Coordinates of C-alpha atoms in Angstrom, one line a residue:
Chain A
M1 CA -0.6 -27.0 -0.1
S2 CA -1.6 -26.5 3.8
T3 CA -4.1 -24.4 4.4
A4 CA -3.7 -19.6 5.1
F5 CA -5.4 -19.0 8.1
S6 CA -7.7 -15.1 8.1
G7 CA -7.1 -12.9 10.6
K8 CA -9.6 -13.9 12.3
G9 CA -7.9 -17.4 12.6
M10 CA -11.1 -18.6 10.2
R11 CA -9.1 -21.2 7.6
Q12 CA -9.7 -20.7 4.7
S13 CA -8.8 -23.1 1.7
N14 CA -5.9 -21.7 -1.5
S15 CA -8.9 -20.7 -3.7
W16 CA -8.3 -17.7 -5.0
R17 CA -11.2 -14.9 -6.7
W18 CA -10.9 -13.7 -9.4
L19 CA -12.8 -10.2 -10.3
S20 CA -12.4 -8.9 -13.6
M21 CA -13.5 -5.6 -13.3
G22 CA -14.5 -2.8 -15.2
Q23 CA -14.1 0.9 -15.1
A24 CA -14.7 2.5 -13.1
P25 CA -14.4 7.1 -10.8
G26 CA -11.8 6.8 -8.4
A27 CA -13.6 7.2 -5.1
F28 CA -15.2 3.4 -5.7
N29 CA -11.6 1.8 -7.0
M30 CA -10.1 2.7 -3.2
A31 CA -13.5 1.9 -2.1
L32 CA -13.2 -1.8 -3.2
D33 CA -9.9 -2.1 -2.1
E34 CA -10.6 -0.6 1.6
A35 CA -13.5 -2.7 2.1
L36 CA -11.7 -5.7 0.6
L37 CA -8.5 -5.6 2.5
E38 CA -11.0 -4.6 5.6
L39 CA -13.7 -7.2 5.5
Q40 CA -10.0 -9.8 5.2
T41 CA -9.2 -8.6 8.5
Q42 CA -12.1 -10.1 10.1
G43 CA -12.1 -13.0 7.8
L44 CA -15.2 -12.2 5.8
S45 CA -13.8 -11.9 2.5
V46 CA -11.0 -14.7 0.3
P47 CA -8.2 -13.7 -0.8
T48 CA -8.9 -11.9 -4.4
L49 CA -7.2 -10.7 -6.6
R50 CA -8.8 -8.4 -9.7
T51 CA -8.1 -5.7 -12.0
Y52 CA -9.9 -2.7 -12.7
G53 CA -10.2 0.7 -14.3
W54 CA -10.5 4.1 -14.5
S55 CA -12.6 6.2 -15.5
P56 CA -13.1 9.9 -15.8
P57 CA -9.4 9.9 -16.1
C58 CA -8.2 10.0 -12.2
L59 CA -5.3 11.4 -10.2
S60 CA -4.0 9.4 -7.4
I61 CA -2.4 9.9 -5.0
G62 CA -0.2 8.2 -1.8
Y63 CA -1.3 8.2 2.1
F64 CA 1.2 10.7 2.7
Q65 CA 1.8 13.1 -0.3
S66 CA 0.9 16.2 0.3
A67 CA -2.2 17.3 -2.2
R68 CA -1.8 21.1 -2.0
E69 CA 1.6 20.6 -2.9
D70 CA 1.9 18.3 -6.0
V71 CA -1.3 18.6 -7.6
D72 CA -2.4 21.5 -9.6
L73 CA -6.0 20.4 -8.3
E74 CA -7.9 23.9 -10.6
A75 CA -5.8 22.3 -13.7
C76 CA -7.7 19.0 -12.9
Q77 CA -11.3 19.8 -12.2
H78 CA -10.2 21.6 -15.5
Q79 CA -9.4 18.9 -17.6
G80 CA -11.9 16.9 -16.0
V81 CA -9.5 14.4 -14.0
D82 CA -10.9 13.1 -10.2
M83 CA -8.0 13.6 -7.5
V84 CA -8.3 11.1 -5.1
R85 CA -5.8 9.9 -2.2
R86 CA -4.9 6.1 -2.2
P87 CA -5.1 3.6 1.6
T88 CA -1.2 3.2 0.0
G89 CA 2.0 5.6 -0.2
G90 CA 4.1 6.2 -2.9
R91 CA 3.1 9.3 -5.0
A92 CA 1.2 10.1 -8.3
V93 CA -0.3 8.3 -10.5
L94 CA -2.2 9.9 -13.7
H95 CA -5.1 6.2 -14.6
H96 CA -6.2 6.8 -18.0
R97 CA -5.2 4.5 -20.1
E98 CA -4.3 1.9 -17.8
L99 CA -4.9 -1.4 -16.1
T100 CA -5.3 -1.5 -12.4
Y101 CA -4.2 -5.0 -10.5
G102 CA -5.5 -5.2 -6.1
L103 CA -4.5 -8.2 -4.3
V104 CA -5.5 -8.7 -1.5
A105 CA -5.0 -12.0 1.1
P106 CA -3.7 -12.3 5.0
A107 CA -0.3 -11.6 5.0
D108 CA 0.3 -15.6 5.9
H109 CA -0.9 -17.0 2.6
P110 CA 1.9 -19.2 1.4
L111 CA 0.9 -17.3 -2.2
V112 CA 2.2 -14.8 -0.6
S113 CA 4.3 -15.0 2.6
G114 CA 7.9 -14.5 3.6
G115 CA 7.5 -10.3 5.0
I116 CA 7.4 -7.4 3.1
K117 CA 10.0 -7.9 -0.2
E118 CA 8.4 -11.6 0.1
S119 CA 5.5 -11.0 -0.5
Y120 CA 6.9 -8.1 -3.5
A121 CA 8.9 -11.1 -5.2
K122 CA 6.4 -13.9 -5.0
I123 CA 3.3 -11.4 -6.8
S124 CA 6.2 -9.7 -9.0
R125 CA 6.4 -13.3 -10.4
G126 CA 2.6 -13.2 -11.8
L127 CA 2.7 -10.1 -13.4
L128 CA 6.1 -10.4 -15.0
L129 CA 4.4 -14.1 -16.4
G130 CA 1.3 -12.3 -17.8
L131 CA 3.5 -9.1 -19.1
A132 CA 5.6 -12.4 -20.6
R133 CA 1.4 -13.5 -22.1
L134 CA 1.4 -10.2 -23.8
G135 CA 4.5 -10.3 -25.8
V136 CA 6.8 -7.8 -22.6
E137 CA 10.0 -8.9 -21.3
A138 CA 10.2 -7.2 -18.0
Q139 CA 12.1 -7.7 -15.1
A140 CA 11.6 -6.7 -11.4
E141 CA 14.5 -5.0 -10.6
R142 CA 16.2 -1.6 -8.8
R143 CA 17.8 1.9 -11.5
G144 CA 19.4 3.6 -8.6
K145 CA 17.1 6.9 -7.6
A146 CA 16.6 9.7 -10.3
N147 CA 16.2 13.6 -8.3
A148 CA 12.2 13.5 -7.8
W149 CA 11.2 16.7 -9.2
T150 CA 7.3 16.6 -8.8
G151 CA 5.5 14.1 -6.6
A152 CA 4.7 11.4 -9.8
C153 CA 5.6 8.2 -8.7
F154 CA 6.6 6.6 -12.1
E155 CA 10.1 9.3 -12.7
V156 CA 11.7 6.5 -9.2
A157 CA 12.0 3.5 -9.5
S158 CA 12.4 1.6 -5.3
D159 CA 12.8 -1.9 -5.0
Y160 CA 10.3 -4.9 -7.5
E161 CA 8.9 -2.3 -9.8
L162 CA 8.2 -4.0 -12.9
V163 CA 10.5 -2.6 -15.8
G164 CA 10.8 -3.2 -18.9
R165 CA 13.3 -2.3 -21.9
G166 CA 14.4 0.2 -19.0
K167 CA 11.6 2.0 -18.3
K168 CA 8.8 0.9 -15.3
L169 CA 6.2 -1.0 -16.8
V170 CA 4.2 -1.2 -13.6
G171 CA 4.3 0.4 -9.9
S172 CA 3.2 -0.3 -6.9
A173 CA 2.0 -0.2 -3.3
Q174 CA 1.5 -1.8 -1.2
L175 CA -0.6 -1.5 2.3
R176 CA 0.1 -3.9 5.8
R177 CA -3.0 -4.3 8.4
R178 CA -4.0 -6.4 10.4
G179 CA -2.1 -9.9 9.3
V180 CA -3.7 -9.3 6.4
L181 CA -1.9 -7.0 2.7
L182 CA -3.3 -4.7 -0.2
Q183 CA -0.7 -4.9 -2.6
H184 CA -2.3 -2.8 -6.1
G185 CA 0.0 -1.7 -9.2
S186 CA -0.4 0.5 -12.3
L187 CA 0.3 -1.2 -16.1
L188 CA 0.0 1.4 -18.5
L189 CA -1.4 0.4 -22.1
D190 CA -0.3 4.5 -23.1
F191 CA 1.7 7.1 -21.4
D192 CA 0.8 10.9 -21.4
P193 CA 3.6 12.0 -19.3
E194 CA 2.3 15.5 -20.8
G195 CA -1.1 15.3 -19.6
L196 CA 0.1 14.6 -16.4
L197 CA 2.9 17.2 -15.5
E198 CA -0.5 19.1 -16.0
L199 CA -2.6 18.6 -13.4
L200 CA 0.9 18.3 -11.3
V201 CA 3.1 20.9 -9.0
L202 CA 6.6 21.5 -10.8
P203 CA 9.5 23.0 -9.4
R204 CA 9.7 26.8 -11.0
V205 CA 12.9 26.3 -12.6
V206 CA 12.0 22.4 -14.2
S207 CA 10.3 23.7 -17.9
R208 CA 7.2 20.9 -18.8
Q209 CA 8.9 19.8 -21.9
R210 CA 11.7 18.7 -19.7
A211 CA 10.2 17.7 -17.6
A212 CA 7.4 14.8 -20.3
D213 CA 11.4 14.2 -21.2
Y214 CA 12.6 13.1 -18.4
L215 CA 9.5 10.7 -17.1
R216 CA 9.1 9.9 -21.7
G217 CA 12.7 8.1 -21.0
R218 CA 12.3 6.6 -17.6
V219 CA 7.9 5.3 -18.4
G220 CA 6.8 2.9 -20.1
S221 CA 3.8 1.3 -21.8
L222 CA 2.2 -1.8 -23.5
Y223 CA 1.8 0.7 -27.1
E224 CA 5.1 1.8 -26.3
L225 CA 6.8 -1.8 -26.1
L226 CA 3.9 -3.9 -28.8
G227 CA 3.8 -1.2 -31.2
R228 CA 0.1 -1.3 -31.2
E229 CA -3.5 -0.5 -28.6
V230 CA -3.7 -3.2 -25.8
S231 CA -7.9 -3.2 -24.6
L232 CA -7.7 -2.9 -20.2
Q233 CA -9.9 -7.4 -21.6
E234 CA -6.2 -8.2 -22.7
A235 CA -4.1 -7.5 -20.4
A236 CA -5.6 -8.7 -17.4
A237 CA -6.5 -12.2 -18.8
A238 CA -3.3 -12.1 -19.3
L239 CA -2.0 -11.3 -15.8
R240 CA -4.7 -14.0 -14.9
E241 CA -3.1 -16.6 -16.5
G242 CA 0.1 -14.8 -15.5
F243 CA -1.6 -15.1 -11.7
Q244 CA -2.1 -18.9 -11.7
E245 CA 0.6 -20.3 -13.7
S246 CA 3.0 -18.7 -11.1
W247 CA 1.4 -19.4 -8.2
G248 CA 0.1 -23.3 -9.7
I249 CA -3.6 -22.4 -8.9
T250 CA -6.6 -21.5 -11.2
L251 CA -8.3 -18.5 -10.0
A252 CA -12.4 -18.5 -9.7
P253 CA -13.8 -16.0 -11.4
G254 CA -16.0 -15.1 -8.7
S255 CA -18.3 -12.4 -8.0
L256 CA -19.0 -9.4 -4.6
T257 CA -20.3 -9.6 -1.9
A258 CA -23.0 -7.9 -0.4
E259 CA -20.6 -6.9 3.0
E260 CA -18.0 -6.3 0.2
R261 CA -20.6 -4.0 -2.1
A262 CA -22.1 -2.5 1.0
R263 CA -18.6 -1.8 2.7
A264 CA -17.4 0.2 -0.4
A265 CA -20.3 1.8 -1.2
E266 CA -20.0 2.9 2.0
L267 CA -16.2 3.8 1.8
E268 CA -16.5 6.2 -1.4
A269 CA -17.6 9.2 0.2
K270 CA -14.8 8.8 2.6
Y271 CA -13.1 8.4 -0.7
R272 CA -15.0 11.3 -2.1
S273 CA -15.2 13.8 0.9
P274 CA -12.3 16.9 1.0
E275 CA -11.0 15.5 4.4
W276 CA -10.0 12.4 3.3
N277 CA -8.6 13.2 -0.5
L278 CA -6.8 17.0 0.7
R279 CA -5.6 16.6 4.4
K280 CA -2.7 17.2 3.3
Chain B
M1 CA 17.4 -7.2 20.3
H2 CA 13.9 -7.0 21.5
P3 CA 14.0 -5.8 25.2
K4 CA 13.1 -8.6 27.4
D5 CA 11.2 -5.8 29.7
Y6 CA 8.7 -5.0 26.8
K7 CA 5.6 -7.0 25.1
Y8 CA 4.3 -7.3 21.6
T9 CA 1.3 -7.9 19.5
K10 CA 0.9 -9.9 16.0
G11 CA 1.8 -5.9 14.5
H12 CA 4.8 -6.1 15.2
T13 CA 4.4 -3.1 18.1
W14 CA 5.9 -3.0 21.5
V15 CA 4.3 -1.4 24.6
K16 CA 6.5 -0.4 28.2
V17 CA 4.3 -0.2 30.2
A18 CA 5.6 1.8 33.7
G19 CA 2.1 2.2 36.1
D20 CA -0.3 2.8 34.2
V21 CA 1.4 4.7 31.4
A22 CA 1.7 2.6 28.2
T23 CA 4.2 3.5 25.7
I24 CA 4.0 2.5 22.4
G25 CA 6.7 2.2 19.0
I26 CA 7.5 0.0 16.1
T27 CA 9.5 -2.9 17.3
D28 CA 13.2 -3.0 15.7
F29 CA 12.2 -6.7 13.2
A30 CA 9.4 -4.5 12.1
Q31 CA 11.5 -1.7 11.0
K32 CA 13.0 -4.2 9.5
E33 CA 10.6 -5.5 7.7
L34 CA 10.5 -1.8 6.6
G35 CA 13.5 -1.1 5.8
P36 CA 14.1 3.5 5.5
V37 CA 10.7 4.9 6.6
L38 CA 9.5 7.6 5.1
F39 CA 6.2 9.1 7.0
A40 CA 4.7 8.0 10.3
E41 CA 2.1 9.6 11.9
V42 CA -0.2 8.6 14.7
A43 CA -3.1 9.5 17.1
A44 CA -3.7 13.6 18.0
V45 CA -3.5 13.5 22.4
G46 CA -6.8 12.9 23.8
D47 CA -7.8 9.8 21.7
S48 CA -8.6 6.7 22.3
V49 CA -7.1 4.0 21.2
T50 CA -8.5 0.1 21.4
Q51 CA -5.9 -2.5 21.3
S52 CA -5.9 -4.2 18.2
K53 CA -6.4 -1.9 17.3
S54 CA -4.7 1.0 14.3
C55 CA -3.6 4.0 16.5
G56 CA -1.1 5.3 13.3
S57 CA 0.4 4.8 10.1
V58 CA 3.7 4.2 8.5
E59 CA 5.6 4.7 5.7
S60 CA 8.5 3.2 4.1
D61 CA 9.4 2.9 -0.1
K62 CA 8.8 -0.5 0.6
A63 CA 5.0 -0.9 1.9
T64 CA 2.5 1.5 4.1
S65 CA 1.6 -0.3 7.4
D66 CA -1.3 0.6 10.3
I67 CA 0.2 0.9 14.1
M68 CA -1.0 -1.9 15.7
C69 CA -1.9 -0.6 18.7
P70 CA -1.3 -3.3 22.1
V71 CA -3.2 -1.5 24.9
S72 CA -6.7 1.0 25.2
G73 CA -6.9 3.6 26.9
Q74 CA -6.2 8.0 25.7
V75 CA -3.5 9.3 23.8
L76 CA -1.2 11.7 26.5
E77 CA 1.5 11.9 24.4
V78 CA 3.1 12.5 21.3
N79 CA 6.7 11.9 20.3
E80 CA 7.3 15.0 17.3
E81 CA 10.6 14.2 17.3
A82 CA 10.7 11.0 16.2
L83 CA 7.6 11.6 13.4
N84 CA 9.3 14.2 12.4
A85 CA 12.6 13.3 11.4
P86 CA 11.0 9.5 11.0
E87 CA 14.5 7.9 10.9
T88 CA 14.2 8.0 14.2
L89 CA 12.4 4.5 13.8
N90 CA 14.9 2.9 12.2
K91 CA 18.0 4.1 14.1
D92 CA 16.5 3.4 17.7
P93 CA 13.0 1.7 17.6
H94 CA 13.1 0.7 20.6
A95 CA 13.4 3.7 22.6
A96 CA 14.0 7.4 21.2
G97 CA 12.0 6.2 18.1
W98 CA 8.7 5.6 20.5
L99 CA 6.0 6.8 19.3
L100 CA 3.1 7.7 21.5
K101 CA 2.5 7.3 25.6
V102 CA -1.4 6.2 26.3
R103 CA -3.0 6.0 30.1
L104 CA -4.1 2.7 30.3
A105 CA -8.0 1.1 30.2
N106 CA -8.0 -2.1 31.8
K107 CA -4.3 -3.2 32.8
G108 CA -5.6 -7.0 31.4
E109 CA -5.1 -5.8 28.2
L110 CA -1.5 -7.4 28.9
N111 CA -2.3 -10.8 29.2
H112 CA -3.6 -11.4 25.8
L113 CA 0.8 -9.6 24.2
M114 CA 3.6 -11.9 23.3
S115 CA 6.9 -11.7 25.7
A116 CA 9.6 -11.1 24.8
E117 CA 10.5 -14.6 23.7
D118 CA 7.3 -15.1 22.9
F119 CA 7.4 -12.8 19.9
E120 CA 11.3 -14.1 19.0
K121 CA 9.8 -17.0 18.4
Y122 CA 6.8 -15.7 16.9
I123 CA 8.7 -13.5 14.1
A124 CA 11.2 -16.4 13.3
K125 CA 7.8 -19.2 12.1

């Protein structure tokens, strides 16, 4: 395979670092995703695929989403659910019983290159093979837009989301910055539509029960599709194997560098700040 | 497709210079890549911007992208009309879809940018 270039023109090998991380607060998760993105634009980090979970439960909203209009902040506080604004776009996701994957690489790296559409397709292949290893048959497809009643992400299927048995299983969002891409996405291990809706602002005409039934019909989880609990570790291992199969490479387990930890710690302050989280 | 009198960045943004004022926007290539733009924001009037760093963000259904600033300087004006109707960036990315005007800090920076011809080659790769 040909070698790929980082943002600074440094030659990088085709090896990818694999980080299977545990649960952490939303502010840390977003800070680390952004730290890896930023450091790669400077040629100071390597292509990475990581998985992680969220604790405490956390509602994340898209970069341009209005926290004031879409989120019931009091309900979040009351329920002990964190709220964080992602650096990526899209809408609200409740991160609780789920696995999140985060991929950071130069946009021209052969394993993700070809533009936005193609990068989604290349990454989807790894995700789909990972899901297959769990026993889930899914496809990358577009089901057609539904009415957006709420700020909830999983309501609206868009291109290259992953759907199994007609329900959205994996929602992803991508950010491109200075020739590097960050794509992260959420695979639900279990789904609680009522729990999610309690945290969002709904139009008055919509009843929570009706909205919950609607979401239940459109959003799936591994628990629902497989009829059993799947742990974060099992899902992470399956995704790793899926990407290895899709890309034909070994994902070498690694660790964060001191620089990455330091930058993530600095950015964590931003992701805890009202200036950032409540900017809209 | 990409105006010959503009200059271009690797971040798929364009700049048109008149005197020491630079007008900046995203290219036709960028808007095609992104698809329908849902949101856009840029630095505020009075802010300093730096070549090759971000001067804003656009979000489409598919992705969010930083707007790579082609030149350094101070923001003189932003296109509120286009920002409030982001579909303008798709319909007319090189004219009505302009995003911000900047007073150039250093005209020499223009030498680091691509011509239309070089940009077309760059995006064809």
